[in-house]
Coordinates of C-alpha atoms in Angstrom, one line a residue:
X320 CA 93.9 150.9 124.6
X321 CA 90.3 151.5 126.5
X322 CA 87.3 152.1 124.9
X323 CA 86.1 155.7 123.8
X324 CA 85.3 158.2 121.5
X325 CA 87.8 161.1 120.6
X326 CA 86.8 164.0 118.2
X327 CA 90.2 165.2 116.4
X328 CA 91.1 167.4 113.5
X329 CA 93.8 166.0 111.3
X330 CA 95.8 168.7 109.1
X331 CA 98.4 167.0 106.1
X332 CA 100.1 169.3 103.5
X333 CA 101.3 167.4 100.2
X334 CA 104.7 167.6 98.9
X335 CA 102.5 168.4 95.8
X336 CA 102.1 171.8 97.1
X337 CA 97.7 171.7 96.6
X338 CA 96.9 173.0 99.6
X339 CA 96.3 172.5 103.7
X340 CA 93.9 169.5 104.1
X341 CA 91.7 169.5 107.2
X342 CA 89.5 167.0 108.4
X343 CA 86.9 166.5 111.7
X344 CA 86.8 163.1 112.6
X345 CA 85.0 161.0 115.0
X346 CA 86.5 157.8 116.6
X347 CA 86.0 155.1 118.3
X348 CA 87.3 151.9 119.7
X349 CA 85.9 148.7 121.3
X350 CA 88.0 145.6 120.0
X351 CA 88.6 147.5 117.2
X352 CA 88.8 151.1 115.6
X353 CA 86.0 153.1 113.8
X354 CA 85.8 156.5 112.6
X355 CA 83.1 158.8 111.0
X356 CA 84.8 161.6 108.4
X357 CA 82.2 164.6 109.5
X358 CA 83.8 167.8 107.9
X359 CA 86.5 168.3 105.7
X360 CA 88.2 171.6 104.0
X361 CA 91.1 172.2 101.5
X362 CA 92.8 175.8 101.9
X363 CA 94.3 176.4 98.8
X364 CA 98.1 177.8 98.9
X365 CA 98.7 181.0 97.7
X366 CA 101.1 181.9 95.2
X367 CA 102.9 183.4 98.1
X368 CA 102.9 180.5 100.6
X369 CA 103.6 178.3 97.1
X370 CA 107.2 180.1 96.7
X371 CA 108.0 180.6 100.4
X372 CA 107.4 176.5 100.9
X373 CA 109.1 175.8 97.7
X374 CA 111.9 178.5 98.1
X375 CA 112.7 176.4 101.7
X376 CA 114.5 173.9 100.2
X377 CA 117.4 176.3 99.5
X378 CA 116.8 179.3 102.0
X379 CA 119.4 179.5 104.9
X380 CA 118.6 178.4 108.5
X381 CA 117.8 182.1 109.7
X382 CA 114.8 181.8 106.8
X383 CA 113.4 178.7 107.5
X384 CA 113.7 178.9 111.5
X385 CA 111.4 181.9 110.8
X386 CA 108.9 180.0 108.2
X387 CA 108.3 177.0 110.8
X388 CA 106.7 179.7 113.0
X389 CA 105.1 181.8 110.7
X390 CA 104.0 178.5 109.4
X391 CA 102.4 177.3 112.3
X392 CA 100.8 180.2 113.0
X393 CA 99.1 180.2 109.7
X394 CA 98.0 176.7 110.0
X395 CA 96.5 177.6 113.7
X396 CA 94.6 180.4 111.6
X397 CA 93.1 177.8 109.7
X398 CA 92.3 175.4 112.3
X399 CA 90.3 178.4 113.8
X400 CA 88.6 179.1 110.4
X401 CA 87.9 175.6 110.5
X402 CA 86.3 175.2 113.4
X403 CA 84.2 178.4 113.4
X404 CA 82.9 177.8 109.8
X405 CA 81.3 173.9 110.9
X406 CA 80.7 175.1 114.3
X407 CA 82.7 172.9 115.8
X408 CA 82.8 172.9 119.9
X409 CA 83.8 169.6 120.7
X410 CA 88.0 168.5 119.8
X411 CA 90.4 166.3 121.9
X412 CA 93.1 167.6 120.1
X413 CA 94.9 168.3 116.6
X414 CA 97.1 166.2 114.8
X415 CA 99.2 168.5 112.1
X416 CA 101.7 166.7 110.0
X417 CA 103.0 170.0 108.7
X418 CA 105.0 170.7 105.5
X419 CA 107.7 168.8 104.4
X420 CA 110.7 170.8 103.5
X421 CA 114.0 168.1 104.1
X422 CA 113.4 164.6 104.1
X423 CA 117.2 162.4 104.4
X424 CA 116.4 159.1 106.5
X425 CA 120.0 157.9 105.2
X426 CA 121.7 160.6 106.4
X427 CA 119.6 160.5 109.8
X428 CA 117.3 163.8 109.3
X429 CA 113.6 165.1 108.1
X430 CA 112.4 168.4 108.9
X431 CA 108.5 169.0 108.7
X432 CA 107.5 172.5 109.5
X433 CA 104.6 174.3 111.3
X434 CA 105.9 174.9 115.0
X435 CA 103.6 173.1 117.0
X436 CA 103.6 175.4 120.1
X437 CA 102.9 178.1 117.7
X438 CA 100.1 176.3 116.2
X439 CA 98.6 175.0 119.6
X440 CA 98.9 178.8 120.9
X441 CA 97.2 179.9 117.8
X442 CA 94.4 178.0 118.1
X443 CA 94.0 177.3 121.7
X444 CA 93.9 173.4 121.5
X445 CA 95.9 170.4 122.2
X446 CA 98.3 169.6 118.9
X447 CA 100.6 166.8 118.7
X448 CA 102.9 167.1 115.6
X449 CA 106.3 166.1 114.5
X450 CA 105.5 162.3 113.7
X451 CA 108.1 161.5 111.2
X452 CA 111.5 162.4 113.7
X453 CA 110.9 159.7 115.8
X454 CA 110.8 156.7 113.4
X455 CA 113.8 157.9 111.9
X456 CA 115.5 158.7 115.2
X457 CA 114.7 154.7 115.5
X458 CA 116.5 153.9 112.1
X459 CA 113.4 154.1 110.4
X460 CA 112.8 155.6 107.1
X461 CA 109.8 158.2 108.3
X462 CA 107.8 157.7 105.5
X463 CA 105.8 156.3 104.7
X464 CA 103.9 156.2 107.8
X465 CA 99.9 155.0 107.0
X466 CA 100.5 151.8 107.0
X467 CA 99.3 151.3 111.2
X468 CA 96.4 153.5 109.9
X469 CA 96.1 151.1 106.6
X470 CA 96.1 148.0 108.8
X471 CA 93.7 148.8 111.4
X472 CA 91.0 150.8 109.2
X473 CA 91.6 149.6 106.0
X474 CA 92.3 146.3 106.6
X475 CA 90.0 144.4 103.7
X476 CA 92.0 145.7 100.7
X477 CA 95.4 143.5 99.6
X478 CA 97.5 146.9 99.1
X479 CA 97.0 150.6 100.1
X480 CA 98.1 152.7 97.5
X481 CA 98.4 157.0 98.1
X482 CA 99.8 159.2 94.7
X483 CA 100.4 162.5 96.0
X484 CA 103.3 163.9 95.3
X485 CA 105.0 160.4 95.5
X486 CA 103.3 157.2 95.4
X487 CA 103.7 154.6 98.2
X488 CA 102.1 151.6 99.3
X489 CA 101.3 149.4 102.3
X490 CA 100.3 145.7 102.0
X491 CA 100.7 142.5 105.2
X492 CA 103.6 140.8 104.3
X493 CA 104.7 137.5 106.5
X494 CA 102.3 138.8 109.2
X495 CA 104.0 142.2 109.1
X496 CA 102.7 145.9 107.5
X497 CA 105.1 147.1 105.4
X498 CA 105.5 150.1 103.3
X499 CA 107.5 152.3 101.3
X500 CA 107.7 154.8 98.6
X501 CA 107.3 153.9 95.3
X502 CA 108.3 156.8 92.8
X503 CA 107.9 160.2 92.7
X504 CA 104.2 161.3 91.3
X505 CA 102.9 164.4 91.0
X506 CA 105.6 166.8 92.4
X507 CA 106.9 165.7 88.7
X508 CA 103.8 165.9 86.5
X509 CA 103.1 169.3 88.7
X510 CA 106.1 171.1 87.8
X511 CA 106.1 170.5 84.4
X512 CA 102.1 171.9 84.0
X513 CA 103.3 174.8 86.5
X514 CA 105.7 175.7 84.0
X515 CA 102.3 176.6 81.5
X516 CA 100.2 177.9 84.6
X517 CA 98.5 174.7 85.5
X518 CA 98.2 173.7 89.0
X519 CA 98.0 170.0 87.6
X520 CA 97.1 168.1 84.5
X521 CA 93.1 167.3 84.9
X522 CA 92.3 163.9 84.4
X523 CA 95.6 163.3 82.6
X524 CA 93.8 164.4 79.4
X525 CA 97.3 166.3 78.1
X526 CA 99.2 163.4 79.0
X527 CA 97.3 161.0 76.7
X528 CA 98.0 163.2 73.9
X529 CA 101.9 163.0 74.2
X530 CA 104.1 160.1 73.2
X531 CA 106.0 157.6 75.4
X532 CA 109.6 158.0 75.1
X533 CA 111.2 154.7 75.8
X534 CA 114.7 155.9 76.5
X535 CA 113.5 158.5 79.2
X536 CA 111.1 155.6 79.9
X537 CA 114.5 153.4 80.3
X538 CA 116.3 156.3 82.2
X539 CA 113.8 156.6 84.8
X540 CA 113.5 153.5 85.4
X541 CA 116.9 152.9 86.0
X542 CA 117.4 155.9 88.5
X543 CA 119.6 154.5 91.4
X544 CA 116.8 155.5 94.2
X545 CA 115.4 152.3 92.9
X546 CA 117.7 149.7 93.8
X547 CA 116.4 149.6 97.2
X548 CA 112.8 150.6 98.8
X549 CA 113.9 153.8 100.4
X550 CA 112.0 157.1 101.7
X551 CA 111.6 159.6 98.9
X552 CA 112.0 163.3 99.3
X553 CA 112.4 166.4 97.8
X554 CA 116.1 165.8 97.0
X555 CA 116.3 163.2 94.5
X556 CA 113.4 165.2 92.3
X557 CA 116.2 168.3 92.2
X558 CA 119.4 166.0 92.1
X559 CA 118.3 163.0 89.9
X560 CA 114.4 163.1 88.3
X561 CA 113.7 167.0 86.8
X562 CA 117.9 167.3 85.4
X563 CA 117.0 163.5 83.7
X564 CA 113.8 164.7 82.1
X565 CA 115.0 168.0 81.1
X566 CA 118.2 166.6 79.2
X567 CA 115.8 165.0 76.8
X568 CA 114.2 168.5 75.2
X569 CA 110.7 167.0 75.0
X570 CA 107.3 169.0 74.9
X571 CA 105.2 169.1 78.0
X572 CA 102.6 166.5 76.7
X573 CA 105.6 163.9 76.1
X574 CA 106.8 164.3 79.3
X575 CA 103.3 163.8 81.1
X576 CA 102.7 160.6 78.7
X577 CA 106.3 159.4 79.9
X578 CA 106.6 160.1 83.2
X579 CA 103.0 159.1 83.6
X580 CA 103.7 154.9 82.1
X581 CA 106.6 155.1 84.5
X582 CA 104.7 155.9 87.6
X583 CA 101.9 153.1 86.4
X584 CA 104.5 150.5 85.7
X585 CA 106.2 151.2 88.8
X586 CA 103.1 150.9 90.7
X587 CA 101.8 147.8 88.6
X588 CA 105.2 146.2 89.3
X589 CA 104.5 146.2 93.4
X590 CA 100.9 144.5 92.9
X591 CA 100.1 140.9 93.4
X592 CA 98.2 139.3 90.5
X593 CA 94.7 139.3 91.2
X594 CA 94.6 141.3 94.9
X595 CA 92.7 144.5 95.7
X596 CA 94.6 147.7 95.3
X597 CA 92.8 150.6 97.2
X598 CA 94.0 153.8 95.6
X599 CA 93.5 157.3 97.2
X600 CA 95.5 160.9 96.9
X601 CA 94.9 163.5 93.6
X602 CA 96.4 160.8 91.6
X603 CA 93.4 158.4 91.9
X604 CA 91.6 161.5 90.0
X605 CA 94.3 161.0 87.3
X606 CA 92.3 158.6 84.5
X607 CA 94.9 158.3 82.0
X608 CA 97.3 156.8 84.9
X609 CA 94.8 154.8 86.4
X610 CA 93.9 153.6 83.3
X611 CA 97.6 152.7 82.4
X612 CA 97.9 150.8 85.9
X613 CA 94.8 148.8 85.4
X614 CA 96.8 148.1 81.8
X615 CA 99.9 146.3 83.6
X616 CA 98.3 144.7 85.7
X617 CA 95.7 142.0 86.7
X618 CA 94.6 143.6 90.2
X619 CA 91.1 145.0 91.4
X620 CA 91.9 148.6 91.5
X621 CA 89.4 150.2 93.7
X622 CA 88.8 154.2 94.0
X623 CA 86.8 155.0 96.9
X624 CA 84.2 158.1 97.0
X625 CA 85.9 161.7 97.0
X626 CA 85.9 162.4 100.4
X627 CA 88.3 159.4 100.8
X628 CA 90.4 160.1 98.3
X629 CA 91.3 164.1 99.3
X630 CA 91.4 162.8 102.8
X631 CA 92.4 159.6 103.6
X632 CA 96.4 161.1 104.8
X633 CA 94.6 163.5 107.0
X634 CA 92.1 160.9 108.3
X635 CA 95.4 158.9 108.9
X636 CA 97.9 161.2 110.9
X637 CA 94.5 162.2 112.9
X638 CA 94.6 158.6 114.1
X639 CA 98.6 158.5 114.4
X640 CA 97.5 161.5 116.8
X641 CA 95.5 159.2 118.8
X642 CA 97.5 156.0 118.9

């Protein structure tokens, strides 16, 4: 690759449903990569946007032909907010991972939308999008994808570890990157707090007051998307995960304690003794699950400053937009 600088904006919506993260990076490259985080912004979803994105998983192909546009429209909206509330004048291009709505490597498909000639024509700058099609295309799971982005700026820490909606990780093994999804993470813990009006469980603090279950604990972790290290979507939650938790008639604090131990012994399980584990996403802001991960296991877990943490995926698919 030759040397340069590129100024990019990298977009990433969460399965978790939080919101549009945007970030303004600065890049460079001699020998190796660099990159400067100079503005960041998360656009909250409305409750409107919140049922049309969560209603796609189930609305015909008429409905959801029409939300990829509409979509990417509204995402070039907020690229031009974006850019006109830091005063921004000089981009190479946007990188927009869009929404997530089907994600089936086995079966050969993964459908993230925001039209990208909608959202280019919206906001009048170069976009490259649709980053997951390819790898799958290539018999390739399409998820995760960080791990180039983990390996070349990120490189110091043993593991990479993102809880969003689902966990995954990314670690050098036998000279090679590889990653892959954990378990699923707070698209669980989110729709259970939704239920009471809660984007999200702050800190964890109901979940420490439940109880661990040990047969959901047991069920959970014996759910068949864990005999091998696939890509984790939106499917398996509705088919296997929320009909599992349900069945058991818990309250809503036993269910956070519960499903919280099994996402920190699932993590725990993956981690070398004594390496560095690098945790970003909305679950690093989670205490009781960090603190139930640092309790299975020996490694250094590291949380970085804020910014990293809300922004490391956007940072990331900026840079997939470069390479």
């Amino acid at each position: 690759m030759r040397k340069g600088t590129w100024n990019v904006i990298g977009i990433m919506s969460g399965t978790s449903l939080d919101g549009v993260d945007l970030a303004y990076i600065k890049f460079d490259f001699d020998k190796i990569f660099s990159y400067k985080i100079i503005k960041t912004d998360t656009i909250p979803y409305t409750n409107d946007w919140k049922k049309k994105l969560n209603d796609a998983f189930t609305a015909s192909a008429l409905e959801i032909t029409y939300l990829n546009v509409t979509y990417g429209k509204y995402l070039g909206k907020l690229v031009n907010d974006f850019i006109s509330k830091n005063n921004i004048n000089n981009i190479d291009f946007v990188a927009s991972h869009g929404h997530t709505i089907f994600h089936n490597p086995t079966k050969g498909f993964t459908l993230q939308i925001g039209d990208g000639a909608t959202l280019a024509q919206t906001c009048k700058q170069k976009v490259v999008c649709d980053f997951r099609s390819q790898d799958i295309a290539m018999g390739g799971q399409g998820a995760p994808l960080v791990p180039i982005g983990d390996k070349l700026l990120f490189s110091t820490y043993d593991y990479c570890i993102n809880i969003g909606g689902f966990a995954n990780i990314s670690s050098d093994k036998d000279s090679e990157r590889q990653a892959f999804d954990i378990c699923p993470a707070n698209i669980v813990l989110n729709h259970y707090t939704r239920k009471i009006g809660l984007e999200y469980d702050d800190k964890g603090q109901m979940a420490e007051t439940g109880v661990l279950n040990l047969k959901l604990l047991t069920a959970l972790n014996s759910i068949p998307i864990y005999q091998n290290k696939l890509s984790m979507g939106n499917e398996i939650i509705v088919s296997d995960f929320i009909p599992l938790i349900d069945s058991f008639k818990l309250s809503l604090e036993d269910i956070l304690h519960t499903h919280t131990e099994h996402i920190a012994l699932k993590i725990a399980k993956e981690l070398r003794p004594n390496s560095t584990a690098y945790i970003t996403g909305g679950g690093a802001f989670n205490d009781f699950l960090i603190k139930r991960i640092k309790a299975h296991t020996t490694s250094n877990i590291i949380i970085p400053e804020s910014t990293l943490i809300n922004y490391k995926e956007a940072l990331i698919f900026g840079f997939l937009g470069l390479l």
